Amino acid sequence: MSRLLVLAGPTAVGKGTLIRALRDRHPELWVSVSATTREPRPGEVDGEHYHFVTEQEFTSMTEAGELLEWATVHGKHRYGTPRIPVESSLIAGAPSILEIDVQGARQVRRNMPEALLVFVAPPSWEALVSRLEGRGTEDARERERRLATAREELDAAAEFDEIVVNDSIDDAVAHLEQLLGLSR
Ligand code: 5GP
């Protein structure tokens, strides 16, 4: 059992849904809020979904050592995990989750070897493509970009401590609860 769980996995695999389900069931769960240089999507709230920052602000954060890890994701925008909130949460003993990409997960493995790295995998490639299309939040070009990253990410699954296949949400949530030592 680890108190820090790093959740990675390809686009549209359902990481957000799993985290929401876990949070509903376990209000004590702490979920990191990343900084990003991408624009907010409709409905996204600054400080809640992400800290939306400028390129310049992001660069200052990296230079000041404020980020536990960061990466350019989908070849486009930068995303990173503010370090101090993670450390505070772990000191407080709260079960904690970072939802980040594979490059970021590798950095956390180096910086915090006690973290448990969990890869969320789709039941099949076709399921992933149809989820991304069904979500309807990206245009065709952005979907292509995300699927290209997804292919690379799936190849990295073997580097992770655990693989959770998101076929049934209930089963996937139960698996994550077990890894975090949360009761059902
Ligand atoms: P989106 O733009 O759809 O919100 O997120 C795109 C990708 O960025 C997701 O796959 C997510 O895992 C990754 N991501 C979000 N926050 C972070 C972060 O703090 N660090 C890293 N390395 N990746 C992140």
CSV table of C-alpha atoms and ligand atoms in Angstrom, one decimal:
chain,number,residue,atom,x,y,z
A,1,MET,CA,0.0,0.0,0.0
A,2,SER,CA,1.2,3.5,-0.8
A,3,ARG,CA,-0.1,6.9,0.2
A,4,LEU,CA,1.0,8.4,-3.1
A,5,LEU,CA,-0.5,7.0,-6.2
A,6,VAL,CA,0.5,8.3,-9.7
A,7,LEU,CA,-2.2,7.6,-12.2
A,8,ALA,CA,-1.2,7.7,-15.9
A,9,GLY,CA,-2.7,6.3,-19.0
A,10,PRO,CA,-3.7,7.4,-22.5
A,11,THR,CA,-6.2,10.1,-23.4
A,12,ALA,CA,-9.9,9.4,-22.8
A,13,VAL,CA,-9.2,6.2,-20.9
A,14,GLY,CA,-11.4,7.5,-18.1
A,15,LYS,CA,-8.8,8.6,-15.5
A,16,GLY,CA,-11.0,11.6,-14.7
A,17,THR,CA,-14.1,9.5,-14.2
A,18,LEU,CA,-12.2,7.1,-11.9
A,19,ILE,CA,-10.9,9.9,-9.8
A,20,ARG,CA,-14.3,11.5,-9.5
A,21,ALA,CA,-15.8,8.2,-8.4
A,22,LEU,CA,-13.0,7.7,-5.8
A,23,ARG,CA,-13.5,11.2,-4.5
A,24,ASP,CA,-17.2,10.7,-4.1
A,25,ARG,CA,-16.6,7.6,-2.0
A,26,HIS,CA,-13.6,8.9,-0.1
A,27,PRO,CA,-13.7,12.6,0.7
A,28,GLU,CA,-10.4,12.3,2.5
A,29,LEU,CA,-8.6,11.6,-0.8
A,30,TRP,CA,-6.4,14.4,-1.9
A,31,VAL,CA,-6.0,15.1,-5.6
A,32,SER,CA,-3.2,17.3,-6.9
A,33,VAL,CA,-4.1,20.3,-9.1
A,34,SER,CA,-1.6,20.7,-11.9
A,35,ALA,CA,-0.4,23.9,-13.5
A,36,THR,CA,-0.8,24.1,-17.2
A,37,THR,CA,-0.2,26.6,-20.0
A,38,ARG,CA,-3.2,25.4,-22.0
A,39,GLU,CA,-6.4,27.4,-22.3
A,40,PRO,CA,-9.3,26.5,-20.0
A,41,ARG,CA,-12.0,24.5,-21.6
A,42,PRO,CA,-15.6,25.7,-21.1
A,43,GLY,CA,-16.6,25.0,-17.5
A,44,GLU,CA,-13.1,24.5,-16.2
A,45,VAL,CA,-12.3,26.6,-13.1
A,46,ASP,CA,-8.9,28.0,-12.3
A,47,GLY,CA,-7.5,26.5,-9.1
A,48,GLU,CA,-9.9,23.7,-9.2
A,49,HIS,CA,-9.3,21.8,-12.5
A,50,TYR,CA,-5.9,23.3,-13.1
A,51,HIS,CA,-3.9,26.4,-12.3
A,52,PHE,CA,-4.0,28.1,-15.7
A,53,VAL,CA,-0.7,30.0,-16.1
A,54,THR,CA,1.1,31.8,-18.9
A,55,GLU,CA,4.3,30.4,-20.5
A,56,GLN,CA,6.3,32.9,-18.5
A,57,GLU,CA,4.7,31.9,-15.2
A,58,PHE,CA,5.3,28.3,-16.0
A,59,THR,CA,9.0,28.9,-16.8
A,60,SER,CA,9.4,30.8,-13.5
A,61,MET,CA,7.9,27.8,-11.6
A,62,THR,CA,10.3,25.4,-13.2
A,63,GLU,CA,13.3,27.6,-12.6
A,64,ALA,CA,12.3,28.1,-8.9
A,65,GLY,CA,12.1,24.3,-8.4
A,66,GLU,CA,8.4,24.6,-7.6
A,67,LEU,CA,7.4,21.6,-9.7
A,68,LEU,CA,7.8,18.0,-8.6
A,69,GLU,CA,7.7,17.1,-12.3
A,70,TRP,CA,6.6,18.6,-15.5
A,71,ALA,CA,6.3,17.7,-19.2
A,72,THR,CA,5.2,19.0,-22.6
A,73,VAL,CA,2.1,16.8,-23.3
A,74,HIS,CA,0.7,16.0,-26.8
A,75,GLY,CA,3.7,18.0,-28.2
A,76,LYS,CA,1.9,21.2,-27.3
A,77,HIS,CA,1.3,22.6,-23.8
A,78,ARG,CA,3.3,22.2,-20.6
A,79,TYR,CA,1.8,20.6,-17.5
A,80,GLY,CA,3.3,20.2,-14.0
A,81,THR,CA,2.7,19.2,-10.5
A,82,PRO,CA,3.3,21.9,-7.8
A,83,ARG,CA,5.6,20.2,-5.2
A,84,ILE,CA,4.6,21.7,-1.9
A,85,PRO,CA,0.9,20.7,-1.9
A,86,VAL,CA,2.0,17.1,-2.6
A,87,GLU,CA,4.5,17.1,0.3
A,88,SER,CA,1.9,18.7,2.7
A,89,SER,CA,-0.7,16.1,1.8
A,90,LEU,CA,1.8,13.3,2.4
A,91,ILE,CA,2.9,14.8,5.7
A,92,ALA,CA,-0.8,15.0,6.7
A,93,GLY,CA,-1.0,11.3,5.9
A,94,ALA,CA,-3.8,11.7,3.3
A,95,PRO,CA,-4.1,9.2,0.5
A,96,SER,CA,-3.0,11.3,-2.5
A,97,ILE,CA,-3.3,11.0,-6.3
A,98,LEU,CA,-1.5,12.7,-9.1
A,99,GLU,CA,-3.0,12.4,-12.6
A,100,ILE,CA,-0.2,13.0,-14.9
A,101,ASP,CA,1.3,11.7,-18.2
A,102,VAL,CA,3.9,9.0,-18.6
A,103,GLN,CA,6.9,11.4,-18.8
A,104,GLY,CA,5.8,12.9,-15.5
A,105,ALA,CA,5.3,9.5,-13.9
A,106,ARG,CA,8.9,8.6,-14.7
A,107,GLN,CA,10.1,11.8,-13.0
A,108,VAL,CA,8.1,11.1,-9.9
A,109,ARG,CA,9.6,7.6,-9.8
A,110,ARG,CA,13.0,9.3,-9.6
A,111,ASN,CA,12.1,12.0,-7.2
A,112,MET,CA,9.8,10.1,-4.9
A,113,PRO,CA,10.6,6.4,-5.1
A,114,GLU,CA,7.9,5.5,-2.6
A,115,ALA,CA,5.1,6.5,-5.1
A,116,LEU,CA,3.1,3.7,-6.6
A,117,LEU,CA,2.8,4.1,-10.4
A,118,VAL,CA,-0.5,2.9,-11.8
A,119,PHE,CA,-1.3,2.7,-15.5
A,120,VAL,CA,-4.9,2.9,-16.5
A,121,ALA,CA,-5.4,0.9,-19.7
A,122,PRO,CA,-8.4,0.7,-22.1
A,123,PRO,CA,-10.0,-2.7,-22.7
A,124,SER,CA,-8.9,-2.3,-26.3
A,125,TRP,CA,-7.5,0.2,-28.8
A,126,GLU,CA,-10.9,0.4,-30.5
A,127,ALA,CA,-12.6,1.2,-27.2
A,128,LEU,CA,-10.1,4.1,-26.7
A,129,VAL,CA,-10.8,5.6,-30.1
A,130,SER,CA,-14.5,5.4,-29.7
A,131,ARG,CA,-14.3,7.0,-26.2
A,132,LEU,CA,-12.3,9.9,-27.5
A,133,GLU,CA,-14.7,10.4,-30.4
A,134,GLY,CA,-17.7,10.1,-28.1
A,135,ARG,CA,-16.4,12.6,-25.7
A,136,GLY,CA,-16.5,15.2,-28.5
A,137,THR,CA,-14.2,17.7,-26.7
A,138,GLU,CA,-11.5,17.7,-29.3
A,139,ASP,CA,-11.5,18.3,-33.1
A,140,ALA,CA,-10.2,15.7,-35.6
A,141,ARG,CA,-6.7,17.1,-35.6
A,142,GLU,CA,-6.4,17.2,-31.8
A,143,ARG,CA,-7.8,13.7,-31.6
A,144,GLU,CA,-5.1,12.5,-34.0
A,145,ARG,CA,-2.4,14.2,-31.9
A,146,ARG,CA,-3.8,12.6,-28.8
A,147,LEU,CA,-4.0,9.1,-30.3
A,148,ALA,CA,-0.4,9.4,-31.5
A,149,THR,CA,0.6,10.1,-27.8
A,150,ALA,CA,-1.7,7.3,-26.7
A,151,ARG,CA,0.1,4.8,-28.9
A,152,GLU,CA,3.4,5.7,-27.2
A,153,GLU,CA,1.9,5.7,-23.8
A,154,LEU,CA,0.5,2.2,-24.2
A,155,ASP,CA,4.0,1.0,-25.0
A,156,ALA,CA,5.1,2.4,-21.6
A,157,ALA,CA,2.6,0.4,-19.6
A,158,ALA,CA,5.1,-2.3,-18.6
A,159,GLU,CA,7.2,0.3,-16.7
A,160,PHE,CA,4.4,0.7,-14.2
A,161,ASP,CA,3.9,-1.1,-10.8
A,162,GLU,CA,0.3,-1.9,-11.6
A,163,ILE,CA,-2.1,-1.9,-14.5
A,164,VAL,CA,-5.7,-1.2,-14.0
A,165,VAL,CA,-7.9,-2.0,-17.0
A,166,ASN,CA,-10.8,0.4,-17.2
A,167,ASP,CA,-13.4,-2.0,-18.5
A,168,SER,CA,-16.0,-1.8,-15.6
A,169,ILE,CA,-15.7,1.5,-13.7
A,170,ASP,CA,-16.7,-0.3,-10.5
A,171,ASP,CA,-14.0,-2.9,-10.8
A,172,ALA,CA,-11.4,-0.3,-11.7
A,173,VAL,CA,-12.4,1.8,-8.6
A,174,ALA,CA,-12.2,-1.2,-6.4
A,175,HIS,CA,-8.8,-2.0,-7.6
A,176,LEU,CA,-7.6,1.6,-7.0
A,177,GLU,CA,-9.2,1.5,-3.5
A,178,GLN,CA,-7.2,-1.6,-2.7
A,179,LEU,CA,-4.0,0.0,-3.9
A,180,LEU,CA,-4.6,3.0,-1.8
A,181,GLY,CA,-5.6,1.0,1.2
A,182,LEU,CA,-9.1,2.6,1.2
A,183,SER,CA,-12.0,0.5,2.5
A,184,ARG,CA,-15.0,-0.4,0.3
B,1,5GP,P1,-5.9,17.7,-20.7
B,1,5GP,O1,-5.4,18.8,-21.5
B,1,5GP,O2,-6.8,16.7,-21.4
B,1,5GP,O3,-6.5,18.2,-19.4
B,1,5GP,O4,-4.7,16.8,-20.2
B,1,5GP,C1,-3.8,16.3,-21.1
B,1,5GP,C2,-2.8,15.3,-20.4
B,1,5GP,O5,-2.0,16.1,-19.6
B,1,5GP,C3,-3.4,14.2,-19.6
B,1,5GP,O6,-3.1,13.0,-20.1
B,1,5GP,C4,-2.8,14.4,-18.2
B,1,5GP,O7,-2.4,13.1,-17.7
B,1,5GP,C5,-1.6,15.2,-18.5
B,1,5GP,N1,-1.3,16.1,-17.3
B,1,5GP,C6,-2.2,16.8,-16.6
B,1,5GP,N2,-1.6,17.4,-15.5
B,1,5GP,C7,-0.3,17.0,-15.6
B,1,5GP,C8,0.9,17.3,-14.8
B,1,5GP,O8,0.9,18.0,-13.8
B,1,5GP,N3,2.1,16.7,-15.2
B,1,5GP,C9,2.2,15.9,-16.3
B,1,5GP,N4,3.4,15.4,-16.6
B,1,5GP,N5,1.1,15.6,-17.1
B,1,5GP,C10,-0.1,16.2,-16.8
